[in-house]
mmCIF file of C-alpha atoms and ligand atoms in Angstrom:
data_model
loop_
_atom_site.group_PDB
_atom_site.id
_atom_site.type_symbol
_atom_site.label_atom_id
_atom_site.label_comp_id
_atom_site.label_asym_id
_atom_site.label_seq_id
_atom_site.Cartn_x
_atom_site.Cartn_y
_atom_site.Cartn_z
ATOM 1 C CA UNK A 1 221.153 224.633 165.976
ATOM 2 C CA UNK A 2 218.883 223.724 169.056
ATOM 3 C CA UNK A 3 215.430 224.817 169.567
ATOM 4 C CA UNK A 4 213.447 224.276 172.680
ATOM 5 C CA UNK A 5 209.713 224.150 173.090
ATOM 6 C CA UNK A 6 207.243 223.058 175.907
ATOM 7 C CA UNK A 7 205.539 220.762 173.336
ATOM 8 C CA UNK A 8 207.242 219.084 170.192
ATOM 9 C CA UNK A 9 204.818 217.471 167.885
ATOM 10 C CA UNK A 10 206.455 214.952 165.514
ATOM 11 C CA UNK A 11 204.263 214.179 162.373
ATOM 12 C CA UNK A 12 201.694 216.154 160.660
ATOM 13 C CA UNK A 13 198.566 214.050 160.078
ATOM 14 C CA UNK A 14 195.106 214.699 161.397
ATOM 15 C CA UNK A 15 196.461 213.745 164.927
ATOM 16 C CA UNK A 16 199.384 216.143 164.797
ATOM 17 C CA UNK A 17 197.706 219.161 163.363
ATOM 18 C CA UNK A 18 194.822 218.887 165.893
ATOM 19 C CA UNK A 19 197.245 218.361 168.845
ATOM 20 C CA UNK A 20 199.008 221.580 167.325
ATOM 21 C CA UNK A 21 195.702 223.477 167.322
ATOM 22 C CA UNK A 22 194.951 222.563 171.019
ATOM 23 C CA UNK A 23 198.327 223.238 172.345
ATOM 24 C CA UNK A 24 198.797 226.504 170.547
ATOM 25 C CA UNK A 25 195.488 227.768 171.744
ATOM 26 C CA UNK A 26 196.589 226.630 175.421
ATOM 27 C CA UNK A 27 199.555 229.096 174.900
ATOM 28 C CA UNK A 28 202.172 226.360 175.037
ATOM 29 C CA UNK A 29 203.815 227.503 171.830
ATOM 30 C CA UNK A 30 204.188 224.157 170.044
ATOM 31 C CA UNK A 31 206.820 223.282 167.505
ATOM 32 C CA UNK A 32 205.745 220.718 164.812
ATOM 33 C CA UNK A 33 208.111 218.844 162.801
ATOM 34 C CA UNK A 34 206.386 217.859 159.734
ATOM 35 C CA UNK A 35 208.342 214.816 158.310
ATOM 36 C CA UNK A 36 208.588 214.235 154.476
ATOM 37 C CA UNK A 37 204.944 213.796 153.736
ATOM 38 C CA UNK A 38 203.179 217.007 155.370
ATOM 39 C CA UNK A 39 199.397 216.134 155.804
ATOM 40 C CA UNK A 40 200.207 212.135 155.870
ATOM 41 C CA UNK A 41 197.942 209.558 154.299
ATOM 42 C CA UNK A 42 195.090 211.817 153.484
ATOM 43 C CA UNK A 43 197.262 213.711 150.970
ATOM 44 C CA UNK A 44 197.214 210.666 148.715
ATOM 45 C CA UNK A 45 193.514 210.335 149.018
ATOM 46 C CA UNK A 46 190.876 211.893 146.756
ATOM 47 C CA UNK A 47 187.150 212.271 147.908
ATOM 48 C CA UNK A 48 186.706 212.289 151.760
ATOM 49 C CA UNK A 49 182.882 211.798 152.626
ATOM 50 C CA UNK A 50 183.178 210.797 156.142
ATOM 51 C CA UNK A 51 184.895 213.723 157.991
ATOM 52 C CA UNK A 52 182.130 215.518 159.803
ATOM 53 C CA UNK A 53 181.395 219.196 159.231
ATOM 54 C CA UNK A 54 181.289 219.287 155.433
ATOM 55 C CA UNK A 55 177.882 218.893 153.470
ATOM 56 C CA UNK A 56 179.745 218.461 150.295
ATOM 57 C CA UNK A 57 182.514 215.842 149.363
ATOM 58 C CA UNK A 58 185.907 217.492 150.263
ATOM 59 C CA UNK A 59 189.468 216.279 148.823
ATOM 60 C CA UNK A 60 192.014 214.921 151.378
ATOM 61 C CA UNK A 61 194.817 217.258 150.369
ATOM 62 C CA UNK A 62 192.464 220.206 150.876
ATOM 63 C CA UNK A 63 191.488 219.069 154.155
ATOM 64 C CA UNK A 64 194.927 218.764 155.279
ATOM 65 C CA UNK A 65 195.866 222.164 153.928
ATOM 66 C CA UNK A 66 193.158 223.507 156.087
ATOM 67 C CA UNK A 67 194.454 221.617 159.179
ATOM 68 C CA UNK A 68 198.057 223.276 158.454
ATOM 69 C CA UNK A 69 196.567 226.574 158.050
ATOM 70 C CA UNK A 70 194.591 226.422 161.291
ATOM 71 C CA UNK A 71 197.457 225.049 163.216
ATOM 72 C CA UNK A 72 199.736 227.965 161.858
ATOM 73 C CA UNK A 73 197.253 230.511 162.307
ATOM 74 C CA UNK A 74 196.766 229.797 166.137
ATOM 75 C CA UNK A 75 200.539 229.962 166.635
ATOM 76 C CA UNK A 76 202.247 226.673 165.818
ATOM 77 C CA UNK A 77 205.761 226.766 164.665
ATOM 78 C CA UNK A 78 205.668 224.330 161.742
ATOM 79 C CA UNK A 79 209.093 223.164 160.806
ATOM 80 C CA UNK A 80 210.217 221.242 157.550
ATOM 81 C CA UNK A 81 212.342 218.426 158.723
ATOM 82 C CA UNK A 82 212.432 214.885 159.530
ATOM 83 C CA UNK A 83 213.105 213.508 162.963
ATOM 84 C CA UNK A 84 215.880 210.794 162.610
ATOM 85 C CA UNK A 85 216.398 209.970 166.212
ATOM 86 C CA UNK A 86 215.057 210.578 169.663
ATOM 87 C CA UNK A 87 216.202 210.369 173.375
ATOM 88 C CA UNK A 88 213.433 210.111 175.940
ATOM 89 C CA UNK A 89 215.672 208.796 178.803
ATOM 90 C CA UNK A 90 216.602 212.206 180.190
ATOM 91 C CA UNK A 91 214.871 215.649 180.415
ATOM 92 C CA UNK A 92 214.480 217.705 178.369
ATOM 93 C CA UNK A 93 213.784 215.183 175.762
ATOM 94 C CA UNK A 94 215.724 215.443 172.591
ATOM 95 C CA UNK A 95 214.870 214.803 168.989
ATOM 96 C CA UNK A 96 217.610 215.159 166.079
ATOM 97 C CA UNK A 97 216.584 216.154 162.493
ATOM 98 C CA UNK A 98 217.957 215.183 159.234
ATOM 99 C CA UNK A 99 218.827 218.900 158.747
ATOM 100 C CA UNK A 100 221.239 218.294 161.750
ATOM 101 C CA UNK A 101 219.085 220.637 164.025
ATOM 102 C CA UNK A 102 218.226 219.294 167.572
ATOM 103 C CA UNK A 103 214.890 219.827 169.072
ATOM 104 C CA UNK A 104 214.532 219.840 173.038
ATOM 105 C CA UNK A 105 211.165 219.677 174.808
ATOM 106 C CA UNK A 106 209.494 219.260 177.925
ATOM 107 C CA UNK A 107 206.754 217.110 176.503
ATOM 108 C CA UNK A 108 206.473 215.162 173.168
ATOM 109 C CA UNK A 109 203.336 214.289 171.082
ATOM 110 C CA UNK A 110 204.155 211.423 168.493
ATOM 111 C CA UNK A 111 201.717 211.504 165.555
ATOM 112 C CA UNK A 112 203.983 210.034 162.720
ATOM 113 C CA UNK A 113 201.164 207.761 161.364
ATOM 114 C CA UNK A 114 201.595 204.711 159.514
ATOM 115 C CA UNK A 115 203.095 203.808 155.963
ATOM 116 C CA UNK A 116 202.078 201.670 152.998
ATOM 117 C CA UNK A 117 202.831 197.990 153.158
ATOM 118 C CA UNK A 118 204.291 196.197 150.292
ATOM 119 C CA UNK A 119 204.086 192.585 149.039
ATOM 120 C CA UNK A 120 208.055 191.937 149.763
ATOM 121 C CA UNK A 121 208.669 190.427 146.440
ATOM 122 C CA UNK A 122 211.875 191.423 144.405
ATOM 123 C CA UNK A 123 210.033 192.078 141.184
ATOM 124 C CA UNK A 124 207.825 194.847 143.054
ATOM 125 C CA UNK A 125 210.768 196.696 144.136
ATOM 126 C CA UNK A 126 212.187 196.391 140.675
ATOM 127 C CA UNK A 127 209.095 197.867 139.128
ATOM 128 C CA UNK A 128 208.353 200.345 141.744
ATOM 129 C CA UNK A 129 207.593 203.629 139.854
ATOM 130 C CA UNK A 130 207.501 201.702 136.658
ATOM 131 C CA UNK A 131 204.221 200.198 136.717
ATOM 132 C CA UNK A 132 204.024 199.440 140.397
ATOM 133 C CA UNK A 133 202.464 201.941 142.898
ATOM 134 C CA UNK A 134 200.970 201.931 146.316
ATOM 135 C CA UNK A 135 199.091 205.141 145.491
ATOM 136 C CA UNK A 136 196.360 205.195 142.914
ATOM 137 C CA UNK A 137 195.734 209.008 143.416
ATOM 138 C CA UNK A 138 199.527 209.845 142.630
ATOM 139 C CA UNK A 139 200.052 207.395 139.841
ATOM 140 C CA UNK A 140 196.578 206.333 138.381
ATOM 141 C CA UNK A 141 197.063 209.202 135.672
ATOM 142 C CA UNK A 142 199.696 207.013 133.861
ATOM 143 C CA UNK A 143 197.452 204.049 133.286
ATOM 144 C CA UNK A 144 194.625 205.924 131.039
ATOM 145 C CA UNK A 145 192.949 203.235 129.041
ATOM 146 C CA UNK A 146 195.376 200.628 130.506
ATOM 147 C CA UNK A 147 194.609 197.488 132.522
ATOM 148 C CA UNK A 148 195.647 197.401 136.079
ATOM 149 C CA UNK A 149 195.518 195.244 139.194
ATOM 150 C CA UNK A 150 194.836 196.329 142.664
ATOM 151 C CA UNK A 151 196.007 193.984 145.406
ATOM 152 C CA UNK A 152 194.291 193.564 148.691
ATOM 153 C CA UNK A 153 190.670 193.150 150.222
ATOM 154 C CA UNK A 154 190.245 195.991 152.564
ATOM 155 C CA UNK A 155 188.815 199.628 152.239
ATOM 156 C CA UNK A 156 192.079 200.880 150.635
ATOM 157 C CA UNK A 157 192.102 198.428 147.933
ATOM 158 C CA UNK A 158 188.340 198.951 147.058
ATOM 159 C CA UNK A 159 188.633 202.740 147.135
ATOM 160 C CA UNK A 160 191.880 202.340 144.933
ATOM 161 C CA UNK A 161 189.988 200.015 142.467
ATOM 162 C CA UNK A 162 187.122 202.381 142.208
ATOM 163 C CA UNK A 163 189.402 205.430 141.651
ATOM 164 C CA UNK A 164 191.352 203.631 139.114
ATOM 165 C CA UNK A 165 188.067 203.014 137.020
ATOM 166 C CA UNK A 166 188.407 206.812 136.103
ATOM 167 C CA UNK A 167 191.197 206.225 133.922
ATOM 168 C CA UNK A 168 191.917 202.480 133.432
ATOM 169 C CA UNK A 169 190.037 200.410 130.897
ATOM 170 C CA UNK A 170 189.812 197.565 133.240
ATOM 171 C CA UNK A 171 190.555 196.991 136.860
ATOM 172 C CA UNK A 172 191.283 193.586 138.428
ATOM 173 C CA UNK A 173 190.943 193.240 142.260
ATOM 174 C CA UNK A 174 193.280 190.441 143.328
ATOM 175 C CA UNK A 175 192.653 189.133 146.915
ATOM 176 C CA UNK A 176 194.032 186.192 148.586
ATOM 177 C CA UNK A 177 190.627 185.070 150.205
ATOM 178 C CA UNK A 178 187.423 184.844 148.644
ATOM 179 C CA UNK A 179 185.684 187.591 150.838
ATOM 180 C CA UNK A 180 186.548 191.350 151.307
ATOM 181 C CA UNK A 181 186.960 193.064 154.585
ATOM 182 C CA UNK A 182 186.150 196.498 153.052
ATOM 183 C CA UNK A 183 182.680 198.079 154.322
ATOM 184 C CA UNK A 184 179.575 196.813 152.683
ATOM 185 C CA UNK A 185 178.835 199.995 150.985
ATOM 186 C CA UNK A 186 182.226 200.001 149.160
ATOM 187 C CA UNK A 187 181.741 196.438 148.435
ATOM 188 C CA UNK A 188 178.351 197.058 146.829
ATOM 189 C CA UNK A 189 179.987 199.801 144.500
ATOM 190 C CA UNK A 190 182.845 197.571 143.643
ATOM 191 C CA UNK A 191 180.610 194.598 142.725
ATOM 192 C CA UNK A 192 178.283 196.975 140.574
ATOM 193 C CA UNK A 193 181.215 198.523 138.633
ATOM 194 C CA UNK A 194 181.179 197.132 135.173
ATOM 195 C CA UNK A 195 184.872 197.972 134.721
ATOM 196 C CA UNK A 196 186.137 195.844 137.904
ATOM 197 C CA UNK A 197 186.521 192.220 138.058
ATOM 198 C CA UNK A 198 187.744 190.458 141.179
ATOM 199 C CA UNK A 199 190.129 187.506 141.066
ATOM 200 C CA UNK A 200 189.812 185.563 144.337
ATOM 201 C CA UNK A 201 192.035 183.376 146.307
ATOM 202 C CA UNK A 202 194.954 184.645 144.431
ATOM 203 C CA UNK A 203 198.415 186.315 145.403
ATOM 204 C CA UNK A 204 200.967 187.943 143.102
ATOM 205 C CA UNK A 205 203.959 185.526 142.917
ATOM 206 C CA UNK A 206 205.873 187.704 140.341
ATOM 207 C CA UNK A 207 205.689 190.826 138.490
ATOM 208 C CA UNK A 208 207.143 190.618 135.047
ATOM 209 C CA UNK A 209 208.097 193.243 132.559
ATOM 210 C CA UNK A 210 210.532 194.655 130.133
ATOM 211 C CA UNK A 211 213.967 196.300 131.056
ATOM 212 C CA UNK A 212 214.286 198.642 128.375
ATOM 213 C CA UNK A 213 212.134 200.902 128.846
ATOM 214 C CA UNK A 214 211.347 199.441 132.143
ATOM 215 C CA UNK A 215 207.594 198.707 132.565
ATOM 216 C CA UNK A 216 205.353 196.168 133.839
ATOM 217 C CA UNK A 217 203.757 193.804 131.066
ATOM 218 C CA UNK A 218 202.263 191.082 133.268
ATOM 219 C CA UNK A 219 202.018 189.027 136.601
ATOM 220 C CA UNK A 220 202.215 185.486 137.788
ATOM 221 C CA UNK A 221 199.296 184.653 140.086
ATOM 222 C CA UNK A 222 199.502 181.845 142.599
ATOM 223 C CA UNK A 223 196.354 180.274 143.783
ATOM 224 C CA UNK A 224 196.042 180.369 147.532
ATOM 225 C CA UNK A 225 194.099 177.170 147.031
ATOM 226 C CA UNK A 226 195.966 174.832 145.229
ATOM 227 C CA UNK A 227 199.354 176.810 144.539
ATOM 228 C CA UNK A 228 198.591 176.733 140.797
ATOM 229 C CA UNK A 229 200.442 179.425 138.995
ATOM 230 C CA UNK A 230 198.684 181.354 136.084
ATOM 231 C CA UNK A 231 200.065 184.127 133.990
ATOM 232 C CA UNK A 232 198.109 187.198 133.285
ATOM 233 C CA UNK A 233 199.056 190.307 130.971
ATOM 234 C CA UNK A 234 198.616 193.670 132.742
ATOM 235 C CA UNK A 235 199.979 197.156 132.557
ATOM 236 C CA UNK A 236 200.116 198.284 136.274
ATOM 237 C CA UNK A 237 199.852 196.890 139.590
ATOM 238 C CA UNK A 238 198.843 198.857 142.669
ATOM 239 C CA UNK A 239 199.517 197.335 146.111
ATOM 240 C CA UNK A 240 196.768 198.302 148.832
ATOM 241 C CA UNK A 241 197.336 195.874 151.675
ATOM 242 C CA UNK A 242 197.516 197.941 154.510
ATOM 243 C CA UNK A 243 199.980 199.874 156.597
ATOM 244 C CA UNK A 244 202.849 199.818 159.034
ATOM 245 C CA UNK A 245 203.297 202.328 161.937
ATOM 246 C CA UNK A 246 205.980 204.771 161.511
ATOM 247 C CA UNK A 247 207.796 204.089 164.591
ATOM 248 C CA UNK A 248 211.242 202.922 163.682
ATOM 249 C CA UNK A 249 212.762 205.877 165.545
ATOM 250 C CA UNK A 250 211.078 205.231 168.703
ATOM 251 C CA UNK A 251 212.258 201.682 169.310
ATOM 252 C CA UNK A 252 213.601 201.286 172.757
ATOM 253 C CA UNK A 253 212.232 204.694 173.857
ATOM 254 C CA UNK A 254 208.709 203.938 174.380
ATOM 255 C CA UNK A 255 206.778 200.624 174.743
ATOM 256 C CA UNK A 256 205.465 198.925 171.625
ATOM 257 C CA UNK A 257 203.408 195.943 170.733
ATOM 258 C CA UNK A 258 204.562 193.032 168.586
ATOM 259 C CA UNK A 259 203.306 194.877 165.447
ATOM 260 C CA UNK A 260 205.377 198.033 166.390
ATOM 261 C CA UNK A 261 202.267 200.095 167.394
ATOM 262 C CA UNK A 262 203.032 202.392 170.271
ATOM 263 C CA UNK A 263 201.240 201.259 173.365
ATOM 264 C CA UNK A 264 199.062 203.723 175.353
ATOM 265 C CA UNK A 265 197.401 203.678 178.650
ATOM 266 C CA UNK A 266 193.618 202.684 178.201
ATOM 267 C CA UNK A 267 191.361 205.744 177.179
ATOM 268 C CA UNK A 268 194.352 208.011 176.965
ATOM 269 C CA UNK A 269 197.228 208.898 174.698
ATOM 270 C CA UNK A 270 200.010 208.349 177.728
ATOM 271 C CA UNK A 271 202.737 206.092 176.636
ATOM 272 C CA UNK A 272 205.232 204.284 178.825
ATOM 273 C CA UNK A 273 207.289 207.454 179.216
ATOM 274 C CA UNK A 274 205.924 210.241 181.498
ATOM 275 C CA UNK A 275 205.387 213.398 179.130
ATOM 276 C CA UNK A 276 205.491 211.414 176.006
ATOM 277 C CA UNK A 277 202.133 210.899 174.119
ATOM 278 C CA UNK A 278 201.102 209.058 171.016
ATOM 279 C CA UNK A 279 198.146 209.901 168.854
ATOM 280 C CA UNK A 280 196.668 208.572 165.731
ATOM 281 C CA UNK A 281 197.447 205.824 163.394
ATOM 282 C CA UNK A 282 200.871 205.279 165.234
ATOM 283 C CA UNK A 283 198.990 203.710 168.152
ATOM 284 C CA UNK A 284 195.710 202.800 166.540
ATOM 285 C CA UNK A 285 195.195 199.784 164.581
ATOM 286 C CA UNK A 286 191.466 199.417 165.259
ATOM 287 C CA UNK A 287 189.854 202.671 163.900
ATOM 288 C CA UNK A 288 192.518 204.349 161.685
ATOM 289 C CA UNK A 289 190.181 207.092 160.569
ATOM 290 C CA UNK A 290 190.958 210.707 160.157
ATOM 291 C CA UNK A 291 188.346 211.566 162.603
ATOM 292 C CA UNK A 292 189.648 209.306 165.200
ATOM 293 C CA UNK A 293 193.097 210.342 164.854
ATOM 294 C CA UNK A 294 192.102 214.102 165.165
ATOM 295 C CA UNK A 295 190.289 213.143 168.348
ATOM 296 C CA UNK A 296 193.427 211.411 169.728
ATOM 297 C CA UNK A 297 195.401 214.564 168.796
ATOM 298 C CA UNK A 298 192.993 216.467 171.022
ATOM 299 C CA UNK A 299 193.407 214.050 173.708
ATOM 300 C CA UNK A 300 197.212 214.080 173.556
ATOM 301 C CA UNK A 301 197.174 217.807 173.704
ATOM 302 C CA UNK A 302 194.947 218.187 176.767
ATOM 303 C CA UNK A 303 197.029 215.455 178.597
ATOM 304 C CA UNK A 304 200.368 217.226 177.637
ATOM 305 C CA UNK A 305 198.879 220.410 179.051
ATOM 306 C CA UNK A 306 197.747 218.700 182.286
ATOM 307 C CA UNK A 307 201.231 217.192 182.543
ATOM 308 C CA UNK A 308 203.110 220.566 182.065
ATOM 309 C CA UNK A 309 200.989 222.498 184.321
ATOM 310 C CA UNK A 310 201.831 220.029 187.135
ATOM 311 C CA UNK A 311 205.519 220.536 186.562
ATOM 312 C CA UNK A 312 208.094 223.224 186.940
ATOM 313 C CA UNK A 313 210.577 223.195 184.081
HETATM 314 P P1 NAP B 401 193.425 196.448 155.835
HETATM 315 O O1 NAP B 401 191.917 196.800 156.271
HETATM 316 O O2 NAP B 401 194.426 195.994 156.863
HETATM 317 O O3 NAP B 401 193.352 195.557 154.662
HETATM 318 C C1 NAP B 401 194.537 194.957 154.100
HETATM 319 C C2 NAP B 401 194.007 193.869 152.919
HETATM 320 O O4 NAP B 401 195.231 193.548 152.448
HETATM 321 C C3 NAP B 401 193.415 192.768 153.603
HETATM 322 O O5 NAP B 401 192.222 192.471 152.753
HETATM 323 C C4 NAP B 401 194.362 191.834 153.690
HETATM 324 O O6 NAP B 401 194.020 190.519 153.450
HETATM 325 C C5 NAP B 401 195.278 192.122 152.336
HETATM 326 N N1 NAP B 401 196.807 191.900 152.746
HETATM 327 C C6 NAP B 401 197.720 192.044 153.729
HETATM 328 N N2 NAP B 401 198.764 191.623 153.657
HETATM 329 C C7 NAP B 401 198.918 191.133 152.311
HETATM 330 C C8 NAP B 401 199.785 190.481 151.592
HETATM 331 N N3 NAP B 401 201.007 190.111 151.898
HETATM 332 N N4 NAP B 401 199.440 189.835 150.451
HETATM 333 C C9 NAP B 401 198.245 189.881 149.782
HETATM 334 N N5 NAP B 401 197.092 190.536 150.594
HETATM 335 C C10 NAP B 401 197.475 191.015 151.530
HETATM 336 O O7 NAP B 401 194.064 197.792 155.139
HETATM 337 P P2 NAP B 401 193.405 199.073 154.402
HETATM 338 O O8 NAP B 401 192.359 198.680 153.552
HETATM 339 O O9 NAP B 401 194.730 200.005 154.102
HETATM 340 O O10 NAP B 401 192.590 199.935 155.780
HETATM 341 C C11 NAP B 401 193.360 200.020 156.986
HETATM 342 C C12 NAP B 401 192.339 200.811 157.743
HETATM 343 O O11 NAP B 401 192.038 202.108 157.306
HETATM 344 C C13 NAP B 401 190.976 200.096 158.054
HETATM 345 O O12 NAP B 401 190.760 200.261 159.333
HETATM 346 C C14 NAP B 401 190.268 200.759 157.133
HETATM 347 O O13 NAP B 401 188.724 200.747 157.378
HETATM 348 C C15 NAP B 401 190.529 202.279 157.132
HETATM 349 N N6 NAP B 401 190.208 202.961 155.810
HETATM 350 C C16 NAP B 401 189.123 203.529 155.819
HETATM 351 C C17 NAP B 401 188.708 204.360 154.690
HETATM 352 C C18 NAP B 401 187.278 205.076 154.664
HETATM 353 O O14 NAP B 401 186.805 204.943 155.669
HETATM 354 N N7 NAP B 401 186.840 205.710 153.626
HETATM 355 C C19 NAP B 401 189.565 204.176 153.538
HETATM 356 C C20 NAP B 401 190.691 203.538 153.684
HETATM 357 C C21 NAP B 401 190.989 202.924 154.717
HETATM 358 P P3 NAP B 401 192.805 189.656 154.437
HETATM 359 O O15 NAP B 401 191.749 190.282 154.317
HETATM 360 O O16 NAP B 401 193.174 188.107 154.094
HETATM 361 O O17 NAP B 401 193.715 189.934 155.762
#
């Protein structure tokens, strides 16, 4: 089946939904292809205190449901499918979904976001889902009264560690340096928490565990100072070391930087292909906030609208 739209939005985080709201209200009848994780990264967070407009603390999944509802109610056609390839070399642009459906469009807004980064050691994959996770909100429940490690030193790692104190008996934050890059307010909360202990200058060398039933029992830690290996008993490992942009399908189609983030013109969402725009974490490694992603979604919609107004399709 082939579907044509003036604007095709690929990806459904704050950037995508905002682009959908603006283009729908501009009567451009956008189609949004949601991907496998509708709502994106905010669907695996809990409290959101920094998205303006809410006097009380709100929940990430709830915020994304609201955005989706708003995009739908102003006229966005939201489709559950996963785009697996695109062709931006000829017009109309085409995108093919996992479903086998083809989407053609006069303009494209890319808002596929970013994905969790893994340590890249064999044992991590072996125990993924069996004591190793990249999402405390999803899997923390399974570690009630157990001891866990969170790896990383950024906002995500600190937030995951704080969240896990709600169920785990002890949370170790393992970081490869001796200072965190997380915001000061989060660091203060972390250091003040009785259940949290930081293990500095250390990296996980190996995750060890049982095969039957498969579960994590410990880790081997390597000192980043002198290479010394220490063993430690632990029930779970949460990896929170950042994200990679979800740009695999756009390789060779739009210009990207050496970290595979889509390059856009300064102060805009315009990519190297006229009529193709990129908004949110897929092009932003500086701010990476829901509110900045939403702002970029708005910019992309306005830029697409202007582009379409100047063309006859
Ligand atoms: P991040 O800021 O990039 O931090 C990644 C952390 O993981 C760093 O501490 C890094 O160590 C460490 N790391 C990276 N690769 C590693 C490896 N292979 N082995 C061990 N450690 C490794 O990522 P993030 O915490 O996911 O945050 C991403 C962005 O989202 C940031 O801009 C952040 O401010 C934002 N964010 C905001 C909020 C909020 O406002 N509430 C919440 C979450 C995220 P080094 O420090 O040594 O490089």
